[in-house]
Amino acid sequence: MIKHAITKHPVLDLIKERWSARSFSPKEITTEQVHTILEAASWAPSANNEQPWEFQYALKGSAGFDSIWNCLAAGNQPWNKHAAGFIVSIARKTLSANGNPNANAEHDAGIATGYLLLQASSMGIYTHPMGGVDKVKLSNELKLTEDEKILCVISFGYLDDAEKLEEPFKGRELTARVRKPLAEFVKLVSSY
Ligand SMILES: Cc1cc2nc3c(=O)[nH]c(=O)nc-3n(C[C@H](O)[C@H](O)[C@H](O)COP(=O)(O)O)c2cc1C
């Protein structure tokens, strides 16, 4: 598959095979499957095991799906009409024990989000995280408190044919994935 990562090192197949899809098939995803994906997220590490994440989801055909879709940026709406559902990834900004700010909240909720993407991929379910969302509008729709910060919306579903997409989405679906070489972001710490 063109979208699988070509790596220099023996990276896990699960990581190589995940990619952000846009062409979703009409096949439904069940609540049980979503719960499996979200339980995987809960097994992410977090500072003090605070688990400072929250996930709200909606399946296609529900009012929740429509209200999340309505908050997507214009460039994300067309191809997401066919998503089987959305997961809203949220960080809880304060510590449950004392209400103080949790400096690790977004980091830890981000790891949990990564876990859910990989769990979905292992189940043959494709995902697409999106920051192109009107987060103020979506916070209002979901009646979130000041403590709850939306990180991204993830659409998911089974994969359909890229040919069903219109441009520019079709072209993006067919483009190979690229990454910076390690030399650009890895440094060996040496004594100074
Ligand atoms: C936080 C976040 C926000 C993103 N926002 C969007 C978005 O609004 N629209 C979009 O099409 N893709 C979005 N993406 C997907 C990225 O473009 C994609 O992950 C990146 O190009 C790497 O491709 P891959 O996921 O297929 O490896 C987002 C990804 C992340 C993690």
Tab-separated table of C-alpha atoms and ligand atoms in Angstrom:
chain	number	residue	atom	x	y	z
A	1	MET	CA	0.000	0.000	0.000
A	2	ILE	CA	1.434	3.341	-1.071
A	3	LYS	CA	0.654	4.972	2.274
A	4	HIS	CA	2.637	2.547	4.396
A	5	ALA	CA	5.747	4.128	5.863
A	6	ILE	CA	9.056	3.150	4.326
A	7	THR	CA	11.493	3.195	7.210
A	8	LYS	CA	15.249	2.849	7.566
A	9	HIS	CA	14.935	1.022	10.874
A	10	PRO	CA	12.734	-1.928	11.913
A	11	VAL	CA	9.753	0.110	13.132
A	12	LEU	CA	6.623	-1.780	14.232
A	13	ASP	CA	4.303	-2.704	11.374
A	14	LEU	CA	1.402	-1.174	13.332
A	15	ILE	CA	3.111	2.218	13.243
A	16	LYS	CA	4.095	1.908	9.602
A	17	GLU	CA	0.578	0.981	8.536
A	18	ARG	CA	-1.352	3.809	10.234
A	19	TRP	CA	-2.071	6.792	8.079
A	20	SER	CA	-4.629	9.580	8.027
A	21	ALA	CA	-7.333	8.544	5.568
A	22	ARG	CA	-10.018	10.659	3.910
A	23	SER	CA	-12.037	8.152	1.896
A	24	PHE	CA	-14.353	6.419	4.346
A	25	SER	CA	-16.710	3.591	3.410
A	26	PRO	CA	-20.412	3.476	4.378
A	27	LYS	CA	-19.726	0.439	6.607
A	28	GLU	CA	-20.664	1.235	10.206
A	29	ILE	CA	-18.440	1.033	13.264
A	30	THR	CA	-20.069	-0.354	16.394
A	31	THR	CA	-20.136	1.101	19.890
A	32	GLU	CA	-18.181	-1.947	21.068
A	33	GLN	CA	-15.427	-1.173	18.572
A	34	VAL	CA	-15.278	2.466	19.680
A	35	HIS	CA	-15.089	1.382	23.306
A	36	THR	CA	-12.217	-0.964	22.453
A	37	ILE	CA	-10.377	1.915	20.782
A	38	LEU	CA	-10.989	4.194	23.758
A	39	GLU	CA	-9.973	1.583	26.314
A	40	ALA	CA	-6.657	1.337	24.467
A	41	ALA	CA	-6.281	5.097	24.946
A	42	SER	CA	-6.772	4.653	28.689
A	43	TRP	CA	-3.667	2.448	28.876
A	44	ALA	CA	-1.397	5.317	27.902
A	45	PRO	CA	1.069	6.494	30.546
A	46	SER	CA	0.369	9.765	32.347
A	47	ALA	CA	2.060	11.803	35.051
A	48	ASN	CA	0.922	10.511	38.476
A	49	ASN	CA	-1.472	8.258	36.564
A	50	GLU	CA	-3.760	11.295	36.430
A	51	GLN	CA	-5.210	10.193	33.053
A	52	PRO	CA	-6.043	13.799	32.190
A	53	TRP	CA	-7.998	12.938	29.049
A	54	GLU	CA	-11.607	12.772	28.018
A	55	PHE	CA	-13.088	11.476	24.786
A	56	GLN	CA	-16.527	12.313	23.467
A	57	TYR	CA	-17.699	10.439	20.402
A	58	ALA	CA	-20.600	10.291	17.990
A	59	LEU	CA	-21.554	7.776	15.324
A	60	LYS	CA	-22.908	8.616	11.881
A	61	GLY	CA	-26.638	9.207	11.742
A	62	SER	CA	-26.813	10.858	15.153
A	63	ALA	CA	-27.408	14.500	16.068
A	64	GLY	CA	-24.005	14.446	17.800
A	65	PHE	CA	-22.308	13.509	14.531
A	66	ASP	CA	-23.969	16.420	12.743
A	67	SER	CA	-23.074	18.919	15.435
A	68	ILE	CA	-19.394	17.885	15.375
A	69	TRP	CA	-19.343	17.884	11.551
A	70	ASN	CA	-20.771	21.418	11.574
A	71	CYS	CA	-17.762	22.572	13.623
A	72	LEU	CA	-15.164	21.224	11.158
A	73	ALA	CA	-13.184	23.664	9.012
A	74	ALA	CA	-14.459	24.004	5.437
A	75	GLY	CA	-11.534	21.933	4.115
A	76	ASN	CA	-12.384	19.069	6.438
A	77	GLN	CA	-16.134	18.908	5.867
A	78	PRO	CA	-16.515	17.390	2.376
A	79	TRP	CA	-14.621	14.133	2.924
A	80	ASN	CA	-15.901	13.731	6.470
A	81	LYS	CA	-19.514	13.389	5.305
A	82	HIS	CA	-18.755	9.687	4.946
A	83	ALA	CA	-16.898	9.164	8.237
A	84	ALA	CA	-18.407	6.451	10.440
A	85	GLY	CA	-17.940	8.671	13.464
A	86	PHE	CA	-15.929	11.264	15.321
A	87	ILE	CA	-13.960	11.214	18.558
A	88	VAL	CA	-13.251	14.529	20.267
A	89	SER	CA	-9.955	14.388	22.150
A	90	ILE	CA	-10.019	16.588	25.236
A	91	ALA	CA	-7.429	17.392	27.927
A	92	ARG	CA	-8.491	18.049	31.520
A	93	LYS	CA	-6.264	20.939	32.474
A	94	THR	CA	-6.329	20.723	36.260
A	95	LEU	CA	-5.356	18.001	38.712
A	96	SER	CA	-8.234	16.016	40.176
A	97	ALA	CA	-6.639	16.007	43.672
A	98	ASN	CA	-6.332	19.751	44.212
A	99	GLY	CA	-7.503	21.673	41.142
A	100	ASN	CA	-3.997	22.988	40.434
A	101	PRO	CA	-2.879	23.270	36.799
A	102	ASN	CA	-1.550	20.009	35.363
A	103	ALA	CA	1.511	20.929	33.293
A	104	ASN	CA	1.410	17.489	31.663
A	105	ALA	CA	-2.259	17.416	30.705
A	106	GLU	CA	-1.947	18.059	26.974
A	107	HIS	CA	1.153	15.910	26.665
A	108	ASP	CA	-0.563	12.965	28.330
A	109	ALA	CA	-3.861	13.359	26.481
A	110	GLY	CA	-1.797	13.489	23.279
A	111	ILE	CA	-0.151	10.155	24.080
A	112	ALA	CA	-3.573	8.624	24.773
A	113	THR	CA	-4.759	9.958	21.422
A	114	GLY	CA	-1.781	8.288	19.744
A	115	TYR	CA	-2.681	5.011	21.408
A	116	LEU	CA	-6.242	5.147	20.131
A	117	LEU	CA	-5.061	5.821	16.592
A	118	LEU	CA	-2.860	2.723	16.706
A	119	GLN	CA	-5.545	0.539	18.307
A	120	ALA	CA	-7.996	1.550	15.574
A	121	SER	CA	-5.408	0.804	12.915
A	122	SER	CA	-4.826	-2.670	14.382
A	123	MET	CA	-8.577	-3.290	13.938
A	124	GLY	CA	-8.527	-2.239	10.280
A	125	ILE	CA	-10.227	1.041	11.158
A	126	TYR	CA	-8.779	4.199	9.621
A	127	THR	CA	-8.567	7.489	11.483
A	128	HIS	CA	-7.829	11.114	10.716
A	129	PRO	CA	-6.956	13.594	13.498
A	130	MET	CA	-7.954	17.174	12.765
A	131	GLY	CA	-7.091	20.500	14.344
A	132	GLY	CA	-9.084	22.266	11.649
A	133	VAL	CA	-12.095	22.641	13.876
A	134	ASP	CA	-13.906	25.644	15.350
A	135	LYS	CA	-12.981	24.655	18.885
A	136	VAL	CA	-14.881	27.487	20.565
A	137	LYS	CA	-18.060	26.498	18.758
A	138	LEU	CA	-17.511	22.797	19.497
A	139	SER	CA	-16.787	23.530	23.191
A	140	ASN	CA	-20.121	25.311	23.352
A	141	GLU	CA	-21.915	22.489	21.535
A	142	LEU	CA	-20.452	19.948	23.985
A	143	LYS	CA	-21.055	22.272	26.950
A	144	LEU	CA	-17.433	21.916	28.059
A	145	THR	CA	-16.140	23.683	31.152
A	146	GLU	CA	-13.022	25.886	31.417
A	147	ASP	CA	-11.190	22.783	32.611
A	148	GLU	CA	-11.798	20.866	29.381
A	149	LYS	CA	-9.631	21.774	26.383
A	150	ILE	CA	-10.336	20.312	22.950
A	151	LEU	CA	-7.128	19.025	21.368
A	152	CYS	CA	-8.462	17.638	18.099
A	153	VAL	CA	-11.333	15.783	16.447
A	154	ILE	CA	-10.581	12.345	15.017
A	155	SER	CA	-12.737	10.979	12.247
A	156	PHE	CA	-12.786	7.236	11.711
A	157	GLY	CA	-14.195	4.506	9.512
A	158	TYR	CA	-13.300	1.705	7.158
A	159	LEU	CA	-11.332	2.666	4.087
A	160	ASP	CA	-12.993	3.247	0.738
A	161	ASP	CA	-11.576	3.825	-2.725
A	162	ALA	CA	-9.568	7.036	-3.132
A	163	GLU	CA	-11.222	7.456	-6.542
A	164	LYS	CA	-14.470	8.370	-4.774
A	165	LEU	CA	-12.910	11.582	-3.452
A	166	GLU	CA	-12.932	14.905	-5.245
A	167	GLU	CA	-9.767	16.929	-5.710
A	168	PRO	CA	-7.774	18.127	-3.849
A	169	PHE	CA	-8.633	15.334	-1.394
A	170	LYS	CA	-8.097	12.509	-3.867
A	171	GLY	CA	-4.576	13.685	-4.621
A	172	ARG	CA	-3.765	13.924	-0.916
A	173	GLU	CA	-5.133	10.411	-0.361
A	174	LEU	CA	-2.792	9.025	-2.985
A	175	THR	CA	0.351	10.918	-2.035
A	176	ALA	CA	3.068	8.932	-0.280
A	177	ARG	CA	3.804	9.928	3.299
A	178	VAL	CA	7.080	11.610	4.125
A	179	ARG	CA	9.010	12.259	7.306
A	180	LYS	CA	12.061	14.288	8.274
A	181	PRO	CA	15.227	12.195	8.495
A	182	LEU	CA	16.484	11.471	12.008
A	183	ALA	CA	19.420	13.844	11.430
A	184	GLU	CA	16.955	16.746	11.517
A	185	PHE	CA	15.431	15.979	14.892
A	186	VAL	CA	17.702	13.618	16.820
A	187	LYS	CA	20.825	14.630	18.726
A	188	LEU	CA	23.114	12.519	20.857
A	189	VAL	CA	23.709	14.321	24.125
A	190	SER	CA	27.426	14.663	24.710
A	191	SER	CA	29.373	16.257	27.525
A	192	TYR	CA	29.921	19.986	27.096
B	1	LIG	C1	-3.257	17.661	15.868
B	1	LIG	C2	-3.430	17.339	14.397
B	1	LIG	C3	-4.193	18.181	13.613
B	1	LIG	C4	-4.420	17.854	12.266
B	1	LIG	N1	-5.282	18.632	11.537
B	1	LIG	C5	-5.655	18.222	10.297
B	1	LIG	C6	-6.706	18.887	9.609
B	1	LIG	O1	-7.334	19.817	10.127
B	1	LIG	N2	-7.027	18.443	8.369
B	1	LIG	C7	-6.362	17.395	7.768
B	1	LIG	O2	-6.712	17.028	6.643
B	1	LIG	N3	-5.388	16.724	8.428
B	1	LIG	C8	-5.021	17.103	9.673
B	1	LIG	N4	-4.077	16.395	10.371
B	1	LIG	C9	-3.454	15.213	9.752
B	1	LIG	C10	-1.999	15.505	9.371
B	1	LIG	O3	-1.965	16.319	8.243
B	1	LIG	C11	-1.275	14.173	9.147
B	1	LIG	O4	-1.237	13.440	10.359
B	1	LIG	C12	0.145	14.379	8.643
B	1	LIG	O5	0.142	14.970	7.366
B	1	LIG	C13	0.920	13.065	8.556
B	1	LIG	O6	0.218	12.153	7.750
B	1	LIG	P1	-0.159	10.698	8.302
B	1	LIG	O7	-1.023	10.888	9.533
B	1	LIG	O8	-0.921	10.056	7.176
B	1	LIG	O9	1.116	10.014	8.641
B	1	LIG	C14	-3.811	16.713	11.694
B	1	LIG	C15	-3.014	15.891	12.499
B	1	LIG	C16	-2.837	16.176	13.836
B	1	LIG	C17	-2.023	15.233	14.705
